[in-house]
Short mmCIF file of N, CA and C in Angstrom, two decimals:
data_model
loop_
_atom_site.label_atom_id
_atom_site.label_comp_id
_atom_site.label_asym_id
_atom_site.label_seq_id
_atom_site.Cartn_x
_atom_site.Cartn_y
_atom_site.Cartn_z
N VAL W 1 -25.04 -7.39 -25.62
CA VAL W 1 -24.84 -6.50 -24.09
C VAL W 1 -23.71 -6.90 -23.44
N TYR W 2 -22.68 -6.36 -23.13
CA TYR W 2 -21.49 -6.61 -22.33
C TYR W 2 -21.55 -5.92 -21.19
N ASN W 3 -21.45 -6.62 -20.11
CA ASN W 3 -21.44 -6.26 -18.60
C ASN W 3 -19.57 -5.69 -18.26
N ILE W 4 -19.42 -4.52 -17.92
CA ILE W 4 -18.40 -4.29 -17.35
C ILE W 4 -18.21 -5.14 -16.27
N SER W 5 -16.93 -5.82 -16.22
CA SER W 5 -16.08 -6.51 -15.37
C SER W 5 -15.44 -5.84 -14.30
N GLN W 6 -15.79 -6.10 -13.10
CA GLN W 6 -15.00 -5.37 -12.13
C GLN W 6 -13.62 -6.13 -11.78
N VAL W 7 -13.69 -7.48 -12.10
CA VAL W 7 -12.52 -8.01 -11.80
C VAL W 7 -11.37 -7.50 -12.70
N GLU W 8 -11.91 -7.30 -13.63
CA GLU W 8 -10.72 -6.88 -14.80
C GLU W 8 -10.57 -5.53 -15.21
N SER W 9 -11.53 -4.75 -14.71
CA SER W 9 -11.35 -2.97 -14.89
C SER W 9 -11.36 -2.29 -14.09
N GLU W 10 -10.54 -0.83 -14.24
CA GLU W 10 -10.60 0.09 -13.27
C GLU W 10 -10.71 1.46 -13.89
N THR W 11 -10.81 2.38 -12.77
CA THR W 11 -10.85 3.82 -13.00
C THR W 11 -9.80 4.33 -12.07
N SER W 12 -8.93 5.63 -12.67
CA SER W 12 -8.24 6.02 -11.81
C SER W 12 -8.14 7.84 -12.08
N PHE W 13 -7.52 8.28 -11.00
CA PHE W 13 -7.48 9.68 -11.21
C PHE W 13 -5.90 10.18 -10.86
N THR W 14 -5.34 10.94 -11.41
CA THR W 14 -3.79 11.50 -11.16
C THR W 14 -3.67 12.73 -11.40
N ILE W 15 -3.03 13.36 -9.83
CA ILE W 15 -3.03 14.32 -9.50
C ILE W 15 -1.69 15.13 -8.88
N ASP W 16 -0.94 15.99 -9.36
CA ASP W 16 0.42 16.52 -8.72
C ASP W 16 -0.11 17.39 -7.84
N GLU W 17 0.71 16.96 -6.35
CA GLU W 17 1.17 18.15 -5.17
C GLU W 17 2.48 18.36 -4.58
N VAL W 18 2.32 19.28 -4.39
CA VAL W 18 3.46 19.59 -3.22
C VAL W 18 3.28 19.18 -1.83
N LEU W 19 3.85 17.85 -1.26
CA LEU W 19 3.04 17.81 0.06
C LEU W 19 4.59 17.36 1.08
N ARG W 20 5.06 18.50 1.91
CA ARG W 20 5.84 18.34 3.13
C ARG W 20 7.32 18.73 2.24
N GLY W 21 7.22 19.69 1.18
CA GLY W 21 8.01 20.07 0.17
C GLY W 21 8.40 19.11 -0.95
N GLU W 22 8.34 18.39 -1.05
CA GLU W 22 8.33 17.31 -2.12
C GLU W 22 6.98 17.15 -3.35
N ASP W 23 7.69 17.32 -4.50
CA ASP W 23 6.67 17.34 -5.38
C ASP W 23 6.47 15.44 -5.56
N THR W 24 4.89 15.26 -5.43
CA THR W 24 4.35 13.82 -5.59
C THR W 24 3.30 13.87 -6.66
N ARG W 25 3.24 12.97 -6.99
CA ARG W 25 2.30 12.38 -8.05
C ARG W 25 1.13 11.52 -7.35
N VAL W 26 0.05 12.01 -7.24
CA VAL W 26 -1.04 11.19 -6.53
C VAL W 26 -1.81 10.53 -7.72
N VAL W 27 -1.61 9.11 -7.42
CA VAL W 27 -2.84 8.32 -7.86
C VAL W 27 -4.02 7.64 -7.31
N GLY W 28 -4.97 7.57 -7.36
CA GLY W 28 -6.26 6.96 -7.06
C GLY W 28 -6.82 6.31 -7.63
N VAL W 29 -7.16 4.83 -7.43
CA VAL W 29 -7.59 3.61 -8.34
C VAL W 29 -9.09 2.85 -7.67
N THR W 30 -9.56 2.66 -8.32
CA THR W 30 -10.61 1.74 -7.86
C THR W 30 -11.13 0.84 -9.05
N SER W 31 -11.58 -0.56 -8.28
CA SER W 31 -12.18 -1.52 -9.37
C SER W 31 -13.66 -1.38 -9.34
N GLU W 32 -14.29 -0.92 -8.45
CA GLU W 32 -15.69 -0.70 -8.16
C GLU W 32 -16.38 0.23 -9.24
N ILE W 33 -16.38 -0.44 -10.72
CA ILE W 33 -16.76 0.22 -11.65
C ILE W 33 -18.19 -0.67 -12.23
N GLY W 34 -18.92 0.05 -13.17
CA GLY W 34 -20.02 -0.80 -13.48
C GLY W 34 -20.69 0.07 -14.81
N GLY W 35 -21.40 -0.95 -15.25
CA GLY W 35 -22.35 -0.07 -16.60
C GLY W 35 -22.67 -1.40 -17.50
N VAL W 36 -23.37 -1.05 -18.53
CA VAL W 36 -23.87 -1.93 -19.65
C VAL W 36 -23.35 -1.29 -20.98
N VAL W 37 -22.79 -2.07 -21.48
CA VAL W 37 -22.53 -1.63 -23.39
C VAL W 37 -23.17 -2.37 -24.26
N ARG W 38 -23.84 -1.44 -25.05
CA ARG W 38 -24.81 -2.35 -25.93
C ARG W 38 -24.19 -2.17 -27.11
N VAL W 39 -23.79 -2.99 -28.13
CA VAL W 39 -23.33 -2.94 -29.45
C VAL W 39 -24.30 -3.67 -30.51
N SER W 40 -24.31 -2.69 -31.69
CA SER W 40 -25.67 -3.55 -32.75
C SER W 40 -24.38 -4.54 -33.81
N MET W 41 -24.77 -5.64 -33.54
CA MET W 41 -24.65 -6.82 -34.51
C MET W 41 -24.26 -6.47 -35.74
N ASP W 42 -25.19 -5.67 -36.45
CA ASP W 42 -25.12 -5.19 -37.79
C ASP W 42 -23.93 -3.87 -38.06
N ASP W 43 -24.28 -2.94 -36.88
CA ASP W 43 -23.26 -1.78 -37.16
C ASP W 43 -22.52 -1.44 -36.07
N VAL W 44 -21.31 -1.40 -35.90
CA VAL W 44 -20.85 -1.41 -34.37
C VAL W 44 -20.88 0.07 -34.34
N SER W 45 -20.74 0.98 -34.95
CA SER W 45 -20.85 2.47 -34.73
C SER W 45 -21.72 3.02 -33.78
N ARG W 46 -23.00 1.86 -33.75
CA ARG W 46 -23.99 2.09 -33.02
C ARG W 46 -23.90 2.18 -31.68
N ILE W 47 -22.89 1.84 -31.11
CA ILE W 47 -22.46 1.61 -29.81
C ILE W 47 -22.97 2.39 -28.37
N ASP W 48 -23.39 1.99 -27.58
CA ASP W 48 -24.54 2.70 -26.66
C ASP W 48 -23.59 2.37 -25.10
N PHE W 49 -22.94 3.13 -24.50
CA PHE W 49 -22.43 3.03 -23.16
C PHE W 49 -23.52 3.09 -21.86
N GLY W 50 -24.70 3.73 -22.38
CA GLY W 50 -25.33 4.32 -21.08
C GLY W 50 -24.72 5.09 -20.15
N THR W 51 -24.90 4.75 -18.95
CA THR W 51 -24.28 5.19 -17.51
C THR W 51 -22.97 4.36 -17.22
N VAL W 52 -21.94 4.87 -16.91
CA VAL W 52 -20.66 4.37 -16.47
C VAL W 52 -20.76 4.60 -14.91
N LEU W 53 -20.56 3.93 -13.74
CA LEU W 53 -20.48 4.27 -12.42
C LEU W 53 -19.07 3.70 -11.68
N ALA W 54 -18.54 4.85 -10.99
CA ALA W 54 -17.54 4.12 -10.33
C ALA W 54 -17.94 5.06 -8.79
N ASN W 55 -17.51 3.75 -7.93
CA ASN W 55 -17.58 4.11 -6.39
C ASN W 55 -16.63 5.00 -6.09
N ALA W 56 -16.74 6.43 -5.74
CA ALA W 56 -16.01 7.20 -5.17
C ALA W 56 -15.68 6.60 -3.97
N ARG W 57 -16.56 6.22 -2.91
CA ARG W 57 -15.63 5.88 -1.91
C ARG W 57 -14.98 4.95 -1.87
N THR W 58 -14.52 4.16 -2.61
CA THR W 58 -13.57 2.99 -2.88
C THR W 58 -12.02 3.54 -3.47
N PHE W 59 -11.85 4.95 -3.71
CA PHE W 59 -10.49 5.15 -4.38
C PHE W 59 -9.83 4.84 -3.57
N LYS W 60 -8.58 4.59 -3.80
CA LYS W 60 -7.68 4.28 -2.94
C LYS W 60 -6.08 4.95 -3.48
N THR W 61 -5.50 5.58 -2.60
CA THR W 61 -4.10 6.07 -3.14
C THR W 61 -3.02 5.33 -2.06
N ASP W 62 -2.10 5.68 -1.95
CA ASP W 62 -0.86 5.55 -1.21
C ASP W 62 -1.08 5.52 0.17
N ASN W 63 -1.83 6.10 0.57
CA ASN W 63 -1.65 6.97 2.00
C ASN W 63 -3.36 6.75 2.35
N SER W 64 -3.56 6.44 3.59
CA SER W 64 -4.74 6.07 4.13
C SER W 64 -5.14 7.79 4.72
N ASN W 65 -4.57 8.67 5.18
CA ASN W 65 -4.79 9.95 5.45
C ASN W 65 -5.65 10.50 4.15
N ARG W 66 -4.64 10.81 3.48
CA ARG W 66 -5.41 11.00 1.92
C ARG W 66 -6.72 10.59 1.53
N ASN W 67 -6.54 9.08 1.93
CA ASN W 67 -7.91 8.25 1.26
C ASN W 67 -8.64 8.96 1.90
N ALA W 68 -8.81 9.21 3.74
CA ALA W 68 -10.07 9.92 4.26
C ALA W 68 -10.40 11.10 3.69
N ALA W 69 -9.40 12.18 3.11
CA ALA W 69 -9.64 13.40 3.04
C ALA W 69 -10.85 13.14 1.73
N ILE W 70 -10.16 12.31 0.91
CA ILE W 70 -10.53 12.62 -0.31
C ILE W 70 -12.05 12.08 -0.22
N ASN W 71 -12.46 10.78 0.72
CA ASN W 71 -13.82 10.36 0.99
C ASN W 71 -14.64 11.67 1.69
N ASN W 72 -14.38 12.14 2.89
CA ASN W 72 -14.70 12.91 3.88
C ASN W 72 -14.84 14.49 3.06
N VAL W 73 -14.05 15.07 2.82
CA VAL W 73 -13.52 16.51 2.61
C VAL W 73 -14.01 16.63 1.27
N ILE W 74 -13.02 16.35 0.08
CA ILE W 74 -12.72 16.85 -1.33
C ILE W 74 -14.46 16.05 -1.97
N LEU W 75 -14.34 14.61 -1.80
CA LEU W 75 -15.70 14.39 -2.53
C LEU W 75 -16.81 14.42 -1.95
N GLN W 76 -16.63 14.37 -0.63
CA GLN W 76 -17.77 14.21 0.07
C GLN W 76 -18.74 13.09 0.37
N THR W 77 -18.45 12.03 -0.01
CA THR W 77 -18.56 10.67 -0.33
C THR W 77 -20.35 10.15 -0.04
N GLY W 78 -20.02 10.85 1.38
CA GLY W 78 -21.13 10.23 2.73
C GLY W 78 -22.37 10.91 2.10
N GLU W 79 -22.17 11.92 1.40
CA GLU W 79 -23.61 12.42 0.90
C GLU W 79 -24.28 11.44 -0.04
N ARG W 80 -25.83 11.50 0.05
CA ARG W 80 -26.42 10.25 -0.93
C ARG W 80 -26.00 10.52 -2.28
N ASP W 81 -25.67 11.82 -2.56
CA ASP W 81 -25.65 12.06 -4.46
C ASP W 81 -24.00 11.72 -4.73
N ASN W 82 -23.28 12.01 -3.83
CA ASN W 82 -21.80 11.98 -3.65
C ASN W 82 -21.02 10.69 -4.14
N GLU W 83 -21.48 9.88 -3.74
CA GLU W 83 -21.20 7.92 -3.81
C GLU W 83 -20.80 7.53 -5.02
N PHE W 84 -21.14 8.26 -6.04
CA PHE W 84 -20.80 7.57 -7.10
C PHE W 84 -20.23 9.17 -8.03
N VAL W 85 -19.07 8.53 -9.01
CA VAL W 85 -19.09 9.27 -10.10
C VAL W 85 -19.56 8.50 -11.60
N ARG W 86 -20.33 9.42 -12.11
CA ARG W 86 -21.04 9.08 -12.94
C ARG W 86 -20.67 9.59 -13.98
N PHE W 87 -20.89 8.71 -15.46
CA PHE W 87 -20.62 9.01 -16.67
C PHE W 87 -21.74 8.71 -17.67
N GLN W 88 -22.09 9.57 -18.00
CA GLN W 88 -23.49 9.25 -19.15
C GLN W 88 -23.02 9.52 -20.29
N VAL W 89 -22.74 8.65 -21.29
CA VAL W 89 -22.22 8.73 -22.71
C VAL W 89 -23.17 9.14 -23.43
N THR W 90 -22.93 10.16 -24.21
CA THR W 90 -24.08 10.87 -24.99
C THR W 90 -23.23 10.74 -26.94
N ASN W 91 -22.18 10.29 -27.24
CA ASN W 91 -21.93 10.33 -28.08
C ASN W 91 -20.55 9.24 -28.44
N VAL W 92 -20.44 8.41 -29.09
CA VAL W 92 -19.27 8.03 -29.44
C VAL W 92 -18.78 7.86 -30.85
N SER W 93 -17.60 8.32 -31.17
CA SER W 93 -17.49 8.78 -32.96
C SER W 93 -15.99 8.26 -32.83
N GLY W 94 -15.62 7.54 -34.06
CA GLY W 94 -14.42 7.13 -34.44
C GLY W 94 -14.66 5.58 -34.75
N LEU W 95 -15.98 4.87 -34.62
CA LEU W 95 -15.94 3.26 -34.91
C LEU W 95 -16.53 3.02 -36.49
N PRO W 96 -16.05 2.19 -37.27
CA PRO W 96 -16.82 1.89 -38.20
C PRO W 96 -18.28 1.43 -38.84
N ASN W 97 -19.21 1.96 -39.86
CA ASN W 97 -20.09 1.00 -39.78
C ASN W 97 -20.17 0.15 -40.67
N LEU W 98 -19.78 -1.12 -39.52
CA LEU W 98 -19.56 -2.57 -40.55
C LEU W 98 -20.34 -3.40 -39.23
N PRO W 99 -20.63 -4.73 -39.50
CA PRO W 99 -21.23 -5.33 -38.68
C PRO W 99 -19.90 -5.73 -37.84
N LEU W 100 -20.53 -6.37 -36.78
CA LEU W 100 -19.38 -6.79 -35.53
C LEU W 100 -18.46 -7.69 -36.31
N ASP W 101 -18.92 -8.80 -36.77
CA ASP W 101 -18.19 -9.98 -37.38
C ASP W 101 -17.16 -9.73 -38.25
N GLU W 102 -17.27 -8.10 -39.14
CA GLU W 102 -16.32 -7.46 -39.76
C GLU W 102 -15.24 -6.92 -39.85
N VAL W 103 -15.37 -6.80 -38.26
CA VAL W 103 -14.23 -5.35 -37.69
C VAL W 103 -13.07 -6.06 -37.18
N GLU W 104 -11.84 -5.52 -37.17
CA GLU W 104 -10.94 -5.83 -36.55
C GLU W 104 -10.39 -4.48 -35.85
N GLY W 105 -9.85 -4.22 -34.39
CA GLY W 105 -9.45 -3.11 -34.28
C GLY W 105 -7.80 -3.06 -33.90
N PRO W 106 -7.27 -2.26 -33.59
CA PRO W 106 -7.99 -0.94 -32.44
C PRO W 106 -8.39 0.16 -33.25
N TRP W 107 -9.22 0.86 -32.45
CA TRP W 107 -9.86 1.96 -32.94
C TRP W 107 -9.76 3.21 -32.22
N GLU W 108 -9.09 4.18 -32.75
CA GLU W 108 -9.37 5.65 -31.76
C GLU W 108 -10.73 6.03 -32.12
N VAL W 109 -11.17 6.63 -30.39
CA VAL W 109 -12.30 6.80 -30.33
C VAL W 109 -12.55 8.26 -29.43
N ASP W 110 -13.49 8.93 -29.56
CA ASP W 110 -14.05 9.96 -28.92
C ASP W 110 -14.90 9.67 -27.99
N ILE W 111 -15.31 9.53 -26.89
CA ILE W 111 -16.52 9.46 -25.88
C ILE W 111 -16.84 10.67 -25.40
N VAL W 112 -18.05 11.62 -25.81
CA VAL W 112 -18.69 12.44 -25.04
C VAL W 112 -19.80 12.01 -23.92
N GLY W 113 -19.85 13.00 -23.28
CA GLY W 113 -20.96 12.72 -22.21
C GLY W 113 -20.69 13.71 -20.88
N ASN W 114 -21.75 13.58 -20.02
CA ASN W 114 -21.90 14.13 -18.79
C ASN W 114 -21.49 13.54 -17.90
N LEU W 115 -20.22 14.24 -17.23
CA LEU W 115 -19.74 13.70 -16.21
C LEU W 115 -19.95 14.17 -14.80
N THR W 116 -20.56 13.53 -13.55
CA THR W 116 -20.87 14.17 -12.48
C THR W 116 -20.04 13.61 -11.02
N VAL W 117 -19.53 14.74 -10.61
CA VAL W 117 -18.35 14.55 -9.51
C VAL W 117 -18.97 15.42 -8.49
N SER W 118 -19.10 14.90 -7.24
CA SER W 118 -19.66 15.38 -6.30
C SER W 118 -21.09 16.23 -6.40
N GLY W 119 -21.95 15.65 -7.30
CA GLY W 119 -23.15 16.62 -7.50
C GLY W 119 -22.69 17.64 -8.65
N VAL W 120 -21.65 17.55 -9.34
CA VAL W 120 -21.49 18.76 -10.45
C VAL W 120 -21.49 18.09 -11.61
N THR W 121 -22.22 18.16 -12.58
CA THR W 121 -21.97 17.78 -13.77
C THR W 121 -21.65 18.72 -15.08
N LYS W 122 -20.95 18.29 -15.83
CA LYS W 122 -20.46 18.88 -16.94
C LYS W 122 -19.99 17.95 -17.87
N GLN W 123 -19.95 18.56 -19.07
CA GLN W 123 -19.84 17.72 -20.25
C GLN W 123 -18.28 17.40 -20.44
N VAL W 124 -17.69 16.50 -20.84
CA VAL W 124 -16.44 16.26 -21.10
C VAL W 124 -16.27 15.28 -22.30
N LYS W 125 -14.84 14.87 -22.91
CA LYS W 125 -14.86 14.44 -23.81
C LYS W 125 -13.21 13.53 -23.33
N PHE W 126 -13.70 12.15 -23.42
CA PHE W 126 -12.74 11.18 -23.30
C PHE W 126 -12.13 10.88 -24.63
N ASP W 127 -10.45 10.71 -24.33
CA ASP W 127 -9.66 10.15 -25.93
C ASP W 127 -9.78 8.89 -25.78
N GLY W 128 -10.06 7.82 -26.36
CA GLY W 128 -9.96 6.78 -26.13
C GLY W 128 -9.49 5.60 -27.09
N VAL W 129 -9.22 4.47 -26.99
CA VAL W 129 -9.09 3.45 -27.94
C VAL W 129 -9.70 1.84 -27.24
N LEU W 130 -10.50 1.75 -28.34
CA LEU W 130 -11.49 0.47 -28.30
C LEU W 130 -10.22 -0.60 -28.74
N GLU W 131 -9.56 -1.31 -28.07
CA GLU W 131 -8.75 -2.08 -28.32
C GLU W 131 -9.43 -3.51 -29.41
N SER W 132 -9.96 -3.71 -28.66
CA SER W 132 -10.89 -5.35 -29.27
C SER W 132 -12.15 -5.07 -29.06
N ILE W 133 -13.10 -5.73 -30.28
CA ILE W 133 -14.72 -5.84 -29.76
C ILE W 133 -15.03 -7.18 -30.25
N ASP W 134 -15.82 -8.21 -29.96
CA ASP W 134 -15.64 -9.42 -30.63
C ASP W 134 -16.92 -10.10 -29.89
N ASP W 135 -17.53 -11.34 -30.26
CA ASP W 135 -18.87 -11.53 -29.78
C ASP W 135 -18.68 -12.02 -28.30
N ASP W 136 -17.59 -12.07 -27.52
CA ASP W 136 -17.32 -12.25 -26.05
C ASP W 136 -16.93 -11.25 -25.05
N ARG W 137 -16.24 -10.13 -25.99
CA ARG W 137 -15.60 -9.51 -24.94
C ARG W 137 -15.38 -8.03 -25.66
N LEU W 138 -15.02 -6.83 -24.63
CA LEU W 138 -15.20 -5.42 -25.46
C LEU W 138 -13.88 -4.81 -24.50
N VAL W 139 -12.70 -4.45 -25.02
CA VAL W 139 -11.88 -3.90 -24.21
C VAL W 139 -11.60 -2.54 -24.61
N LEU W 140 -11.65 -1.62 -24.13
CA LEU W 140 -11.46 -0.01 -23.96
C LEU W 140 -10.73 0.66 -22.77
N SER W 141 -9.77 1.63 -23.15
CA SER W 141 -9.23 2.49 -22.51
C SER W 141 -9.56 3.99 -22.54
N ALA W 142 -9.31 4.72 -21.78
CA ALA W 142 -9.87 6.02 -22.12
C ALA W 142 -9.60 7.07 -21.12
N GLN W 143 -9.17 8.09 -21.73
CA GLN W 143 -8.70 9.40 -20.82
C GLN W 143 -9.05 10.68 -20.90
N THR W 144 -9.35 11.66 -19.75
CA THR W 144 -9.69 13.11 -20.36
C THR W 144 -8.81 13.80 -19.04
N MET W 145 -8.65 14.91 -19.29
CA MET W 145 -7.99 16.01 -18.22
C MET W 145 -9.45 17.17 -17.76
N ILE W 146 -9.38 17.21 -16.48
CA ILE W 146 -10.63 17.95 -15.96
C ILE W 146 -9.66 18.90 -14.73
N THR W 147 -10.76 19.63 -14.21
CA THR W 147 -9.98 20.59 -13.35
C THR W 147 -10.78 20.55 -12.31
N ARG W 148 -10.03 20.41 -11.10
CA ARG W 148 -10.74 20.52 -9.63
C ARG W 148 -11.70 21.67 -9.76
N SER W 149 -11.51 22.77 -10.08
CA SER W 149 -12.34 23.92 -9.92
C SER W 149 -13.62 23.69 -10.64
N GLU W 150 -13.67 23.16 -11.87
CA GLU W 150 -14.67 23.39 -12.67
C GLU W 150 -15.82 22.23 -11.87
N PHE W 151 -15.42 21.41 -11.14
CA PHE W 151 -16.07 20.54 -10.37
C PHE W 151 -16.38 20.93 -9.16
N GLY W 152 -15.72 22.04 -8.28
CA GLY W 152 -15.91 22.69 -7.05
C GLY W 152 -15.05 21.83 -6.15
N LEU W 153 -14.21 21.21 -6.27
CA LEU W 153 -13.23 20.12 -5.79
C LEU W 153 -12.30 20.90 -4.61
N VAL W 154 -12.56 21.34 -3.98
CA VAL W 154 -11.43 21.99 -2.55
C VAL W 154 -10.82 21.17 -1.69
N ILE W 155 -9.55 21.64 -1.33
CA ILE W 155 -8.60 20.83 -1.13
C ILE W 155 -8.57 21.34 0.16
N PRO W 156 -8.35 20.65 1.29
CA PRO W 156 -8.39 21.17 2.61
C PRO W 156 -6.86 21.76 2.74
N GLU W 157 -6.86 23.22 3.71
CA GLU W 157 -5.63 23.79 3.88
C GLU W 157 -5.07 23.01 5.02
N LEU W 158 -3.83 22.57 4.57
CA LEU W 158 -2.74 21.72 5.67
C LEU W 158 -1.58 22.44 5.56
N PRO W 159 -1.15 22.86 6.78
CA PRO W 159 0.16 23.14 6.83
C PRO W 159 1.41 22.33 5.94
N PHE W 160 1.02 20.90 6.08
CA PHE W 160 2.34 19.93 5.11
C PHE W 160 1.66 20.19 3.63
N ILE W 161 0.69 20.68 3.34
CA ILE W 161 0.54 20.96 1.94
C ILE W 161 0.73 21.99 1.10
N ALA W 162 1.65 22.16 0.30
CA ALA W 162 2.04 23.80 -0.18
C ALA W 162 1.11 23.94 -1.49
N SER W 163 0.94 22.87 -2.22
CA SER W 163 -0.16 22.95 -3.50
C SER W 163 -0.31 21.73 -4.05
N VAL W 164 -1.72 21.78 -4.50
CA VAL W 164 -2.55 20.60 -4.92
C VAL W 164 -2.68 21.09 -6.43
N ASP W 165 -2.03 21.01 -7.77
CA ASP W 165 -2.78 21.15 -8.94
C ASP W 165 -3.62 21.26 -9.34
N ASN W 166 -4.40 21.88 -10.02
CA ASN W 166 -6.02 22.31 -10.28
C ASN W 166 -6.35 21.29 -11.07
N GLU W 167 -5.44 20.63 -12.30
CA GLU W 167 -5.50 19.52 -13.44
C GLU W 167 -5.18 18.59 -12.64
N LEU W 168 -6.62 17.60 -13.35
CA LEU W 168 -6.17 15.96 -13.01
C LEU W 168 -6.59 15.56 -14.11
N ILE W 169 -5.96 14.14 -14.47
CA ILE W 169 -6.40 13.08 -15.42
C ILE W 169 -7.46 12.01 -15.06
N LEU W 170 -8.47 11.62 -15.66
CA LEU W 170 -9.00 10.61 -15.20
C LEU W 170 -8.69 9.67 -16.27
N LYS W 171 -8.78 8.15 -15.95
CA LYS W 171 -8.93 7.13 -16.73
C LYS W 171 -9.21 5.95 -16.35
N VAL W 172 -9.91 5.48 -17.79
CA VAL W 172 -10.51 4.45 -17.14
C VAL W 172 -10.29 3.11 -18.35
N ASN W 173 -10.46 1.64 -17.54
CA ASN W 173 -9.61 0.67 -18.42
C ASN W 173 -11.02 -0.37 -18.30
N ILE W 174 -11.52 -0.55 -19.15
CA ILE W 174 -13.02 -1.10 -18.95
C ILE W 174 -12.56 -2.61 -20.03
N VAL W 175 -13.25 -3.85 -19.27
CA VAL W 175 -13.35 -4.93 -20.28
C VAL W 175 -14.29 -5.59 -19.67
N ALA W 176 -15.66 -5.46 -20.62
CA ALA W 176 -16.63 -5.69 -20.76
C ALA W 176 -17.06 -7.04 -21.15
N GLN W 177 -17.80 -8.25 -20.53
CA GLN W 177 -17.94 -9.37 -21.11
C GLN W 177 -19.67 -9.53 -21.65
N LYS W 178 -19.68 -10.32 -22.45
CA LYS W 178 -21.06 -10.74 -22.89
C LYS W 178 -22.02 -11.92 -21.82
#
């Protein structure tokens, strides 16, 4: 059993907008991510990520006004069920059917599961790289592209925001320790 380390892990989103006439790339990051990863010592392909949680209230961008809009209007993190972004992993493919002591990475993996953002759940696939796994530590990076519209995320209409892309990239960098 490996626990996701908040000290070494983070999740982020990246989205493009036109703000005050300037193309702007917005990146929001939080290290408040948690979960447990179970790995079979006899067969690493039987990995189980369970539910990975990221605290949506703690996403930070380069602008405190934007942070407030993300929390209060877009993600509505004050609602009880909206505080966390949840990813319930249902399938991981790409790992060898070998005992842990016989594997060497990295491996490209597909991670499929149910992503819940602001109370809306959709199945998504993260493309990832399991960089390493050994007796003490697991290191994984993965990303996916989603759309705001599929999760019902609405950007407030403000005169200085000309547009915000519908597509955004979600990334996760996980370091989990035994």
